[in-house]
Tab-separated table of C-alpha atoms in Angstrom:
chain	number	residue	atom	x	y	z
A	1447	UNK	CA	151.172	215.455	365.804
A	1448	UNK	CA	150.413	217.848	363.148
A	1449	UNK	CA	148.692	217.009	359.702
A	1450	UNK	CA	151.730	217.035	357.763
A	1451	UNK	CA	153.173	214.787	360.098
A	1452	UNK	CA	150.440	212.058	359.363
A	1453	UNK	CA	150.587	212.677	355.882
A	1454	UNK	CA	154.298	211.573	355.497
A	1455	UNK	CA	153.692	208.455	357.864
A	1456	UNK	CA	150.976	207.420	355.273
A	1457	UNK	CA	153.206	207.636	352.479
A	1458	UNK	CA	155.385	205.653	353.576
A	1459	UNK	CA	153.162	202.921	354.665
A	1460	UNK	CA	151.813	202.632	351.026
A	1461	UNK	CA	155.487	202.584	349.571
A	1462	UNK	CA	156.605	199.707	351.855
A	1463	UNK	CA	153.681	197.750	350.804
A	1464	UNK	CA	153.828	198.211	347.006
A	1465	UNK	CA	157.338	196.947	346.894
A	1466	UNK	CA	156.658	194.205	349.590
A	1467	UNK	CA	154.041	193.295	346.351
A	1468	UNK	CA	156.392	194.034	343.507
A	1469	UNK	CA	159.272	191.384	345.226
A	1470	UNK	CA	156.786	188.573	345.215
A	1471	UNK	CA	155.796	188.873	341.841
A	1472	UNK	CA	159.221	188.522	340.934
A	1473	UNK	CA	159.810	185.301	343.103
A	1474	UNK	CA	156.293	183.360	341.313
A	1475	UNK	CA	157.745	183.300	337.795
A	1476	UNK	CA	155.720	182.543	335.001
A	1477	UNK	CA	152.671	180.105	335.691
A	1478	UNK	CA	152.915	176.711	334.226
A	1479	UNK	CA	150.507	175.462	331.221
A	1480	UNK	CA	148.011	172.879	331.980
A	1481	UNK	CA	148.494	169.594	330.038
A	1482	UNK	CA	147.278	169.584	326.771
A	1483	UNK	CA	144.246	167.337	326.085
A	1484	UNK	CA	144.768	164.765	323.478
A	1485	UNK	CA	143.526	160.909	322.556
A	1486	UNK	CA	146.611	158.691	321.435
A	1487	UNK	CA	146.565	155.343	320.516
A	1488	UNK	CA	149.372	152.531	320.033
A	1489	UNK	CA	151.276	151.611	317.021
A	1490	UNK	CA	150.510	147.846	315.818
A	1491	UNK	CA	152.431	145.687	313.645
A	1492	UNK	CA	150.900	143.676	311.256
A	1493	UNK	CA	150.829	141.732	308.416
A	1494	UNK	CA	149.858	144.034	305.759
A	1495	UNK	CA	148.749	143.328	301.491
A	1496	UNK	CA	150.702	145.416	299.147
A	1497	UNK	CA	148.107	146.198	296.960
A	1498	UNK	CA	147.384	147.912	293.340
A	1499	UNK	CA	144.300	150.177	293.369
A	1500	UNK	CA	142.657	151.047	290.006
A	1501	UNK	CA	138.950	151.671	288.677
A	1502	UNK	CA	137.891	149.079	286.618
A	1503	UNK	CA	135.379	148.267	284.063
A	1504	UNK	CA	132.933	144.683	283.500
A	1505	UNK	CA	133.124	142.891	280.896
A	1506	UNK	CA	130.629	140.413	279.204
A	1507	UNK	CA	133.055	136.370	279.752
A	1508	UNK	CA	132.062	136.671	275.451
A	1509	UNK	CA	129.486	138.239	273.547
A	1510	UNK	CA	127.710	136.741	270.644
A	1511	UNK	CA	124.951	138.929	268.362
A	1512	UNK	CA	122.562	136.476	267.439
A	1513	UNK	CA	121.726	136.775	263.198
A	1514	UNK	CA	119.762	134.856	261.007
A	1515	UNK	CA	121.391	132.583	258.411
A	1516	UNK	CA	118.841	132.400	256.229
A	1517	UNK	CA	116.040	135.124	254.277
A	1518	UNK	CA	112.682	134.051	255.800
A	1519	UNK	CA	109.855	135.443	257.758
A	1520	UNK	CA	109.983	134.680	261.727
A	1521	UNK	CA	106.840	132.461	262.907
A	1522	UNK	CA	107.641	132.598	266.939
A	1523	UNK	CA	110.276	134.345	269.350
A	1524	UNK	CA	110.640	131.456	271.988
A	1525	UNK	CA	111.946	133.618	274.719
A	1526	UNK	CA	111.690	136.607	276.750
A	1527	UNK	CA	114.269	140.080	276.698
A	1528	UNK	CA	116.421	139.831	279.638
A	1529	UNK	CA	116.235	136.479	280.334
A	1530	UNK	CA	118.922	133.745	280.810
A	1531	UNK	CA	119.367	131.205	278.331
A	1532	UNK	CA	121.153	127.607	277.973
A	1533	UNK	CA	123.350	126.965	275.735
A	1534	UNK	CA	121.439	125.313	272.786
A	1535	UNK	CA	118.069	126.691	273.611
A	1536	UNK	CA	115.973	127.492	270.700
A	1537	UNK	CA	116.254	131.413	270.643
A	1538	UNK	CA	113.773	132.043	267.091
A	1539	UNK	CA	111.720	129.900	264.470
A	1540	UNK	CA	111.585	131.491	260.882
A	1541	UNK	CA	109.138	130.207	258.125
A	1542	UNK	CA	110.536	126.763	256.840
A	1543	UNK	CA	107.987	126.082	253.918
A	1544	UNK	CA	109.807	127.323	250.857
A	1545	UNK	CA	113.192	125.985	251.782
A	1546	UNK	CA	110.382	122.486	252.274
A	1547	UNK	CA	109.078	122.915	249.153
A	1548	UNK	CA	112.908	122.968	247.372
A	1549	UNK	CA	113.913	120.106	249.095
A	1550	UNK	CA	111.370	118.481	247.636
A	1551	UNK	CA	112.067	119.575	244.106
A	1552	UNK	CA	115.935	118.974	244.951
A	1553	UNK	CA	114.822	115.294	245.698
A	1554	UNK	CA	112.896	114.495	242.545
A	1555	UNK	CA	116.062	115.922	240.664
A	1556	UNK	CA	117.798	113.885	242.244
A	1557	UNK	CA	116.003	110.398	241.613
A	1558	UNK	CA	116.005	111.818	238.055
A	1559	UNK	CA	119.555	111.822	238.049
A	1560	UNK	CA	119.022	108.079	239.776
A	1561	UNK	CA	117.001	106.994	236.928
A	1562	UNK	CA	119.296	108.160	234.259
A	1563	UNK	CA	122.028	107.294	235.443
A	1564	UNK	CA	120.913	103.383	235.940
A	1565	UNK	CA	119.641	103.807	231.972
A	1566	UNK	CA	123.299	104.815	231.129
A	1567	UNK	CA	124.619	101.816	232.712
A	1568	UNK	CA	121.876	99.495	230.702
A	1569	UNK	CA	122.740	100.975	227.522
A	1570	UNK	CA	126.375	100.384	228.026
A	1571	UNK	CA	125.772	96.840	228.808
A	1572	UNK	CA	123.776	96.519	225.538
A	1573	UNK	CA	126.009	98.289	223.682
A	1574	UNK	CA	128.868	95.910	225.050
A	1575	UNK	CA	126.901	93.220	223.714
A	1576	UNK	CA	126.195	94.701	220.296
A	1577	UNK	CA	130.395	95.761	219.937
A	1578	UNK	CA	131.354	91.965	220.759
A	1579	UNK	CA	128.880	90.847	218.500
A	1580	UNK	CA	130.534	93.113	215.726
A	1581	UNK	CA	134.378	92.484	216.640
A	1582	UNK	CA	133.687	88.602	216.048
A	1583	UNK	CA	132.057	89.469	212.767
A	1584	UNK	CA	134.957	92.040	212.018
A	1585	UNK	CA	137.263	89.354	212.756
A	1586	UNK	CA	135.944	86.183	210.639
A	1587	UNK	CA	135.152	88.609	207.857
A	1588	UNK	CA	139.089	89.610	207.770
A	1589	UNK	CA	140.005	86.014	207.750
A	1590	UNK	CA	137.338	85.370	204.970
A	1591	UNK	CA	138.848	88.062	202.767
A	1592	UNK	CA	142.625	86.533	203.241
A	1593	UNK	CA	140.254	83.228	202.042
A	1594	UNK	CA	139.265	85.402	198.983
A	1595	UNK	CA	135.437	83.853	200.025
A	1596	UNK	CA	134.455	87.713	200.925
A	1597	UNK	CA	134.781	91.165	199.342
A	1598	UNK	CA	136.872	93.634	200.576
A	1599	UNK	CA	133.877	95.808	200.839
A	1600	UNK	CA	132.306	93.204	202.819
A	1601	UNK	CA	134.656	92.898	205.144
A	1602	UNK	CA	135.571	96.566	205.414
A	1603	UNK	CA	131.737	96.976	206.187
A	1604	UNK	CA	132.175	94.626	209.719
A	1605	UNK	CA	135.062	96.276	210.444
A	1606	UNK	CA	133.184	99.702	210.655
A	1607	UNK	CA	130.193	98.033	212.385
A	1608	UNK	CA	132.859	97.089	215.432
A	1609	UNK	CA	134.475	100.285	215.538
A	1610	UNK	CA	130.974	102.088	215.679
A	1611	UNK	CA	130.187	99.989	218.419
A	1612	UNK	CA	133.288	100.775	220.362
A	1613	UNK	CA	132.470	104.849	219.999
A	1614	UNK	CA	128.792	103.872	220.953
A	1615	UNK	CA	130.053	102.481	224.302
A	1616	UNK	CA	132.343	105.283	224.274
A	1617	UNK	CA	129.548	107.543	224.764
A	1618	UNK	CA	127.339	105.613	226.759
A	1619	UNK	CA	130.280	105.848	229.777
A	1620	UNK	CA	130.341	109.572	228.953
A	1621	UNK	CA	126.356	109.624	229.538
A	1622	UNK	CA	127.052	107.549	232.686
A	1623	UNK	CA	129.559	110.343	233.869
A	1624	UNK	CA	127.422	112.963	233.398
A	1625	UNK	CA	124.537	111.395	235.009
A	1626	UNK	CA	126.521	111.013	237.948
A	1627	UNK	CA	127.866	114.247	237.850
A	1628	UNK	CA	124.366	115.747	237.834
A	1629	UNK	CA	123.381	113.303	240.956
A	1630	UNK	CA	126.266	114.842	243.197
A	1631	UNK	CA	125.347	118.364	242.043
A	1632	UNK	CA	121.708	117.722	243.011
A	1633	UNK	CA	122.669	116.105	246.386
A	1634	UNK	CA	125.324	118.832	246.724
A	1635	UNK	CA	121.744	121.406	246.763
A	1636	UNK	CA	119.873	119.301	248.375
A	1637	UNK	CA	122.286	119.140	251.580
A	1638	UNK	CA	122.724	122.739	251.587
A	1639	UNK	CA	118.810	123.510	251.441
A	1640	UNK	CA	118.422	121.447	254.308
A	1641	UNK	CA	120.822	122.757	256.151
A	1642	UNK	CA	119.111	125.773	255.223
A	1643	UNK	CA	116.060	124.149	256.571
A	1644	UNK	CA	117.940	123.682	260.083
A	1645	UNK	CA	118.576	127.331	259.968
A	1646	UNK	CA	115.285	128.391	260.187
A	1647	UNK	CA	115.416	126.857	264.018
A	1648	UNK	CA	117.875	129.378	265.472
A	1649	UNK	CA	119.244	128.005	269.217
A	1650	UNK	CA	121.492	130.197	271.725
A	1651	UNK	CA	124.959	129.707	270.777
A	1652	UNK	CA	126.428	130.330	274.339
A	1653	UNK	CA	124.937	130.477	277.725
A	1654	UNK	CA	124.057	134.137	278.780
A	1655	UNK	CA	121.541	137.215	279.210
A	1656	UNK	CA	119.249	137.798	276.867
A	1657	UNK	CA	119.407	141.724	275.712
A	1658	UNK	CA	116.674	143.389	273.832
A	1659	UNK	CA	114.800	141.706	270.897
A	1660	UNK	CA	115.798	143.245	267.775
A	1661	UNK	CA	113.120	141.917	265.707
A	1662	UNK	CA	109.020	140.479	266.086
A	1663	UNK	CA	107.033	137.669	265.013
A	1664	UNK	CA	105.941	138.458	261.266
A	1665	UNK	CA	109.428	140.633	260.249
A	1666	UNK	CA	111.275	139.527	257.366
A	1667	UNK	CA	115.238	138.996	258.409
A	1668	UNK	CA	117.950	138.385	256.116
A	1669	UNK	CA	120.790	136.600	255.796
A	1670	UNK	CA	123.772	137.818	258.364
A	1671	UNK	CA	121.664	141.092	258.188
A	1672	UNK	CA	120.113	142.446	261.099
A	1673	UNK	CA	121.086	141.347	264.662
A	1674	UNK	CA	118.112	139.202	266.208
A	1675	UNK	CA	119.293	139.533	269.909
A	1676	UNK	CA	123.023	139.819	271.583
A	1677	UNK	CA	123.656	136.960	274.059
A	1678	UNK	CA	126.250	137.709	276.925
A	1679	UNK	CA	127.582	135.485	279.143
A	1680	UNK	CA	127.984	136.777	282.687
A	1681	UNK	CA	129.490	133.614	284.542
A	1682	UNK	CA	132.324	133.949	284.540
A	1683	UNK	CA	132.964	137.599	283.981
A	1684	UNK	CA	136.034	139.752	283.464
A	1685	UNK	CA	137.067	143.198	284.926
A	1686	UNK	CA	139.501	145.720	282.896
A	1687	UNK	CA	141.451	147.380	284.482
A	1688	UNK	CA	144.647	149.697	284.346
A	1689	UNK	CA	148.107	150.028	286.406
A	1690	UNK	CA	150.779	152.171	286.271
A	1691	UNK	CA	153.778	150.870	283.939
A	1692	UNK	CA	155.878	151.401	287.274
A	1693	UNK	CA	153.914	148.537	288.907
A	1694	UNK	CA	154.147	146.230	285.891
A	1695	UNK	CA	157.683	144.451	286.800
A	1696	UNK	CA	156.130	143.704	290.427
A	1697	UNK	CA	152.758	142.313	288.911
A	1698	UNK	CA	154.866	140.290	286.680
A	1699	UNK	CA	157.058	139.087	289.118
A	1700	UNK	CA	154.244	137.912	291.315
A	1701	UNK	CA	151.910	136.973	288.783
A	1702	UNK	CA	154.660	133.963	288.090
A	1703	UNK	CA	155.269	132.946	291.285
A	1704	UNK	CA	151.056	132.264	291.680
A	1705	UNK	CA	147.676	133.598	290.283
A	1706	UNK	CA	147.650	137.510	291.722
A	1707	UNK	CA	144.044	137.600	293.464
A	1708	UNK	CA	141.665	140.570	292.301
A	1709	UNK	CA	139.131	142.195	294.724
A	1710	UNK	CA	136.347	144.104	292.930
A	1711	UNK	CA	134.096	146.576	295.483
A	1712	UNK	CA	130.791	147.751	293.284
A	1713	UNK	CA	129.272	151.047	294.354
A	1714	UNK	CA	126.395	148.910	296.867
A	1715	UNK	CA	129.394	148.155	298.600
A	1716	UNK	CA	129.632	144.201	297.526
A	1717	UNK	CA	133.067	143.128	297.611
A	1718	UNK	CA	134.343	140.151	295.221
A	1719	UNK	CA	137.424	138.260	294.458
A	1720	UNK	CA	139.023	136.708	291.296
A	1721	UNK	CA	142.288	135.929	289.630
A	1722	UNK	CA	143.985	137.970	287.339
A	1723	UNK	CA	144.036	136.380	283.907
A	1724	UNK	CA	145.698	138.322	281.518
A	1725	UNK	CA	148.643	141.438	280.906
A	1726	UNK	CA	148.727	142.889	278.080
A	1727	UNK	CA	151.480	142.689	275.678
A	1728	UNK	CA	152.362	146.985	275.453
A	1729	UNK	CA	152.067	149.642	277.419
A	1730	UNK	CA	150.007	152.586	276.523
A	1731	UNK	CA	152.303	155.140	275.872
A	1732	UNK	CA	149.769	158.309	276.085
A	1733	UNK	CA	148.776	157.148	279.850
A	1734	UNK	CA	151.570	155.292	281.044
A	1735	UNK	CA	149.390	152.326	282.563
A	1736	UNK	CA	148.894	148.335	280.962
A	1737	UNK	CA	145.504	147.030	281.020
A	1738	UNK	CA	145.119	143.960	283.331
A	1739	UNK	CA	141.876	141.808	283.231
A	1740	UNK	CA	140.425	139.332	286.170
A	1741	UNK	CA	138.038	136.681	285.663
A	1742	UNK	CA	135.272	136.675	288.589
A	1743	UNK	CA	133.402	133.546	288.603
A	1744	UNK	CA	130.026	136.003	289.491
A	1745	UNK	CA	128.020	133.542	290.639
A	1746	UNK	CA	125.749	135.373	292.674
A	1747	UNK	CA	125.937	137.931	289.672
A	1748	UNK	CA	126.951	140.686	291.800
A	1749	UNK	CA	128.777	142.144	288.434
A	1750	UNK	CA	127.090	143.385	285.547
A	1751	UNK	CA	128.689	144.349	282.107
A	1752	UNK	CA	129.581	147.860	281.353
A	1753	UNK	CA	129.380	148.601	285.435
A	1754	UNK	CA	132.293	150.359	287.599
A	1755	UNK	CA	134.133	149.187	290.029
A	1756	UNK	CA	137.002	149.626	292.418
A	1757	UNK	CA	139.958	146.951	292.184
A	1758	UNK	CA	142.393	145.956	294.096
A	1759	UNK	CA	145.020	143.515	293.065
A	1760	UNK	CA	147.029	141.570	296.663
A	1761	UNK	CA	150.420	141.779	295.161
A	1762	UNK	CA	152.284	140.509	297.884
A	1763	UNK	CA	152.102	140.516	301.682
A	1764	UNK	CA	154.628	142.420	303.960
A	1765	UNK	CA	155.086	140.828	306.940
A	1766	UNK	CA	155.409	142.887	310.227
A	1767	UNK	CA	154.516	146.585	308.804
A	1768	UNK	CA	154.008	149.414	311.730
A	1769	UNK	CA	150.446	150.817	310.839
A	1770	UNK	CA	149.312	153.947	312.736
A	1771	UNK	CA	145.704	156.348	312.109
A	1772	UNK	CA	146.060	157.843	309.405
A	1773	UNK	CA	144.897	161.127	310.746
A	1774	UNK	CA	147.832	161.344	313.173
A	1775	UNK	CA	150.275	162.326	310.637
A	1776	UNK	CA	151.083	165.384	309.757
A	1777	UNK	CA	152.632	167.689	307.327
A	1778	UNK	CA	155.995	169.962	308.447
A	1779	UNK	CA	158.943	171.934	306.497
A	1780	UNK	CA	161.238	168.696	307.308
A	1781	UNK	CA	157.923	166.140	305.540
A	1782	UNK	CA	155.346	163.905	307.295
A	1783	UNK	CA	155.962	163.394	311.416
A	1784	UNK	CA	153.949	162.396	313.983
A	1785	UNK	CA	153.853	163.101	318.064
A	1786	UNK	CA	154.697	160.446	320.257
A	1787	UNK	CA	153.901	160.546	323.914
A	1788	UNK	CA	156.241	159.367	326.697
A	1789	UNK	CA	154.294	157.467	329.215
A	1790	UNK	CA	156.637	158.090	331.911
A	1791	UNK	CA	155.947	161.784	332.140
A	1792	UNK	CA	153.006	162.379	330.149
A	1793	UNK	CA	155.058	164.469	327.414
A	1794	UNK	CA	154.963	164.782	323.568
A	1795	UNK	CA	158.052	164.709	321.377
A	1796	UNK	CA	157.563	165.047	317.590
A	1797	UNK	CA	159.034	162.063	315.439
A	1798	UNK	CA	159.855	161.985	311.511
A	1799	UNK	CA	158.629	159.320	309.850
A	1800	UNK	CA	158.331	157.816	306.333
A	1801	UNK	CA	154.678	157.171	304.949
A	1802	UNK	CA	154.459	154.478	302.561
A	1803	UNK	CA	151.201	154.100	301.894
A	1804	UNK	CA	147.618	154.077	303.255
A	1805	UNK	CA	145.749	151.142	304.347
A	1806	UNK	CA	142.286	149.947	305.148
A	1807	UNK	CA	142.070	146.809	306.629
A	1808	UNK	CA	138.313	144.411	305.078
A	1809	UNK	CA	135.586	144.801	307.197
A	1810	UNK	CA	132.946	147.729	308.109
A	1811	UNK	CA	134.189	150.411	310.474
A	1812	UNK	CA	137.770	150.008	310.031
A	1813	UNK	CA	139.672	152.978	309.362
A	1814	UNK	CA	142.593	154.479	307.304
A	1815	UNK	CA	146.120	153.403	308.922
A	1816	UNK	CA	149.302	154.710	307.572
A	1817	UNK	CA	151.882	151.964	307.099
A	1818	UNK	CA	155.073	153.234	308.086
A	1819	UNK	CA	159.036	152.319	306.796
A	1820	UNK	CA	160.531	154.059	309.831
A	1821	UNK	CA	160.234	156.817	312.586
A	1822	UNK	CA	158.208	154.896	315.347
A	1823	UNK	CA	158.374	151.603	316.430
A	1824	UNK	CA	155.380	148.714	317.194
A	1825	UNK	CA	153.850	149.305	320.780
A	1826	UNK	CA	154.511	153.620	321.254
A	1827	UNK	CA	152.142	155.735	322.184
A	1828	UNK	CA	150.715	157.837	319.084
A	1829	UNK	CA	148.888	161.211	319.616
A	1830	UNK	CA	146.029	160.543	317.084
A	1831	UNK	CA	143.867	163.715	317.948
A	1832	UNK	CA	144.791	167.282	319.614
A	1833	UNK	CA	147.623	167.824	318.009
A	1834	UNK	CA	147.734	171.216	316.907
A	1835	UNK	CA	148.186	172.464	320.552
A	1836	UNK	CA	151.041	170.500	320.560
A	1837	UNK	CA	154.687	171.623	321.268
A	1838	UNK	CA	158.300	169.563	321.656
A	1839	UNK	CA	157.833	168.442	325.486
A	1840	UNK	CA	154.061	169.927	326.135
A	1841	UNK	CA	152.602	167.516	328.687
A	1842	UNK	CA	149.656	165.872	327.645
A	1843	UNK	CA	146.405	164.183	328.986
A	1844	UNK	CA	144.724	161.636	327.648
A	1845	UNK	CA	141.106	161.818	326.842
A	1846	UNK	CA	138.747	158.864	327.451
A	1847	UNK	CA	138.730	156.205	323.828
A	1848	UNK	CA	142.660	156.702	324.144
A	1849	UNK	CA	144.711	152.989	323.779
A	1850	UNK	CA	146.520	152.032	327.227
């Protein structure tokens, strides 16, 4: 066999094989994706709080600034700045002595006025003599003169004497009057100065925390001048807070049917609960939003005035919501949609659904659900992580920390 013999032999040997290669390819097809590698949990129905969310703002239960009533130096402050104080408890002490020393003057007027007085009503009783003493004179005298046994001038003279009696008594009961009148006025003082005098002792008005002392022992203060110390009460204690107006016909509506509960969260993370006390009577028209306010009884006086807090107000409770992780929803051209997993064959399908809010359930570690109105029903199989290598009818596998 020559050379060019074994070349063509070769030749074809090496065609045969390459389309012996080519035809199997062709048979395989394309090989098929491993399952996609995903942690899914299962839809839950519960019984979930419709809530309002707002930020809201402490306020003081009432707030009293604390000013003198009267102009006098203070003597002794009888408490401390910051502290709590009772109802009644004496707050400041001023300098009594000069309203002292005009009582006493006011008293000596007065038992002046006393005195006269009692001398008016002795001089009308003489002069009541003296005038009865002169009208029985005035009277036999006229009967003398119809006699002819007196003068006309005689008589004319008694009759005189009786009628200046009767103007002398006259002004004896106007000196009586006016002693009296002078007696009230003086007592009229006298009260007020020592009411004054009570001033000086100024006591806590309500029961609250003390704020900052104003004023020192040895300042002058006058009357309903400068502000001694502002008293705030802190239990009970309100929270302010706004909704949108869309909310108010619900809060209404539930408010009447029973006291809405308020939770307040502060920023250490202490959560508290009290009843919604008061809607406002408009809506503010440049936000949109009434102002609500919640009384907090605050005994452990977890809330402080002027501090921020997050409220929530339970308006009602929906029975039998289907709540699903809130990071297992997801955003498409056609809205929000999830992907469901069939556990018969380990595949994913995507699902519309309608988002109606999120949802954290009380307690430390729970997480954001998504309460759902429709798309997926209670006990399904929920792709909660993994899903963006996700496609209509991928096959999936579930990671470890997945639901069963």
């Amino acid at each position: 066999m020559n050379r060019n013999s074994l070349l063509l032999i070769t030749a074809v040997i090496l065609l045969s094989a390459g389309c012996s290669r080519n035809s199997v390819s062709a048979n395989a097809g394309p090989p098929a994706m491993p399952p996609v590698a995903v942690r899914a949990v299962r839809a839950q129905a519960a019984d979930v709080p419709l809530t309002a969310s707002a930020i809201g703002n402490v306020e003081a239960y009432s707030s009293v600034d604390v000013k003198a009533r009267v102009t006098a130096p203070i003597l002794r402050v009888a408490f401390e700045e910051g502290q709590n104080v009772n109802k009644g408890e004496l707050l400041f002490e001023l300098d009594p002595e000069s309203y002292r020393r005009q009582i006493a003057e006011l008293q000596a007027d007065v038992a002046k006025d006393v005195a006269s007085e009692r001398q008016a009503a002795a001089t009308i009783d003489k002069d009541k003599a003296t005038e009865t003493n002169y009208e029985s004179v005035a009277q036999r005298s006229t009967a003398l003169l119809k006699q002819g046994i007196l003068s006309r001038e005689q008589t004319d003279q008694a009759v005189m004497n009786a009628q200046g009696a009767r103007a002398s008594i006259d002004a004896d009961q106007a000196a009586l009057q006016s002693a009296k009148a002078s007696e009230d006025a003086d007592k009229a003082r006298l009260a007020e100065t020592q009411l004054s005098l009570s001033y000086c002792r100024v006591y806590a008005p309500i029961s609250g925390r003390a704020g900052a002392v104003q004023v020192k022992a040895g300042n002058v203060v006058k009357e309903n001048d400068t502000t001694l110390v502002s008293l705030l009460q802190v239990t009970p204690i309100y929270v302010t807070f706004t909704v949108p107006e869309n909310l108010l016909p619900l809060v209404r509506k539930y408010n009447s049917e029973r006291p809405l509960q308020v939770s307040a969260l502060t920023a250490g993370g202490i959560s508290v609960t009290g009843t919604l006390r008061f809607i406002d009577n408009t809506v503010d028209s440049t936000t949109g939003t009434i102002k609500l306010k919640a009384e907090f009884p605050n005994t452990e006086r977890a809330l402080w005035p002027g501090q921020f807090v997050n409220v929530n107000t339970q308006l009602d409770l929906e029975r039998g919501r289907v709540l699903v992780p809130a990071r297992s929803i997801q955003n498409g051209p056609q809205g929000q949609y999830v992907w469901v997993m069939n556990p018969a064959d380990q595949s994913a399908a995507m699902r519309t659904v309608q988002v109606l809010r999120d949802y954290t359930a009380p307690g430390q570690g729970s997480q954001e659900q998504a309460v759902l109105g429709n798309g997926v029903n209670a006990g399904e199989m929920v792709i909660s992580e993994g899903q963006m290598q996700l496609a209509p009818g991928a096959h999936v596998r579930l990671l470890s920390g997945s639901a069963t």
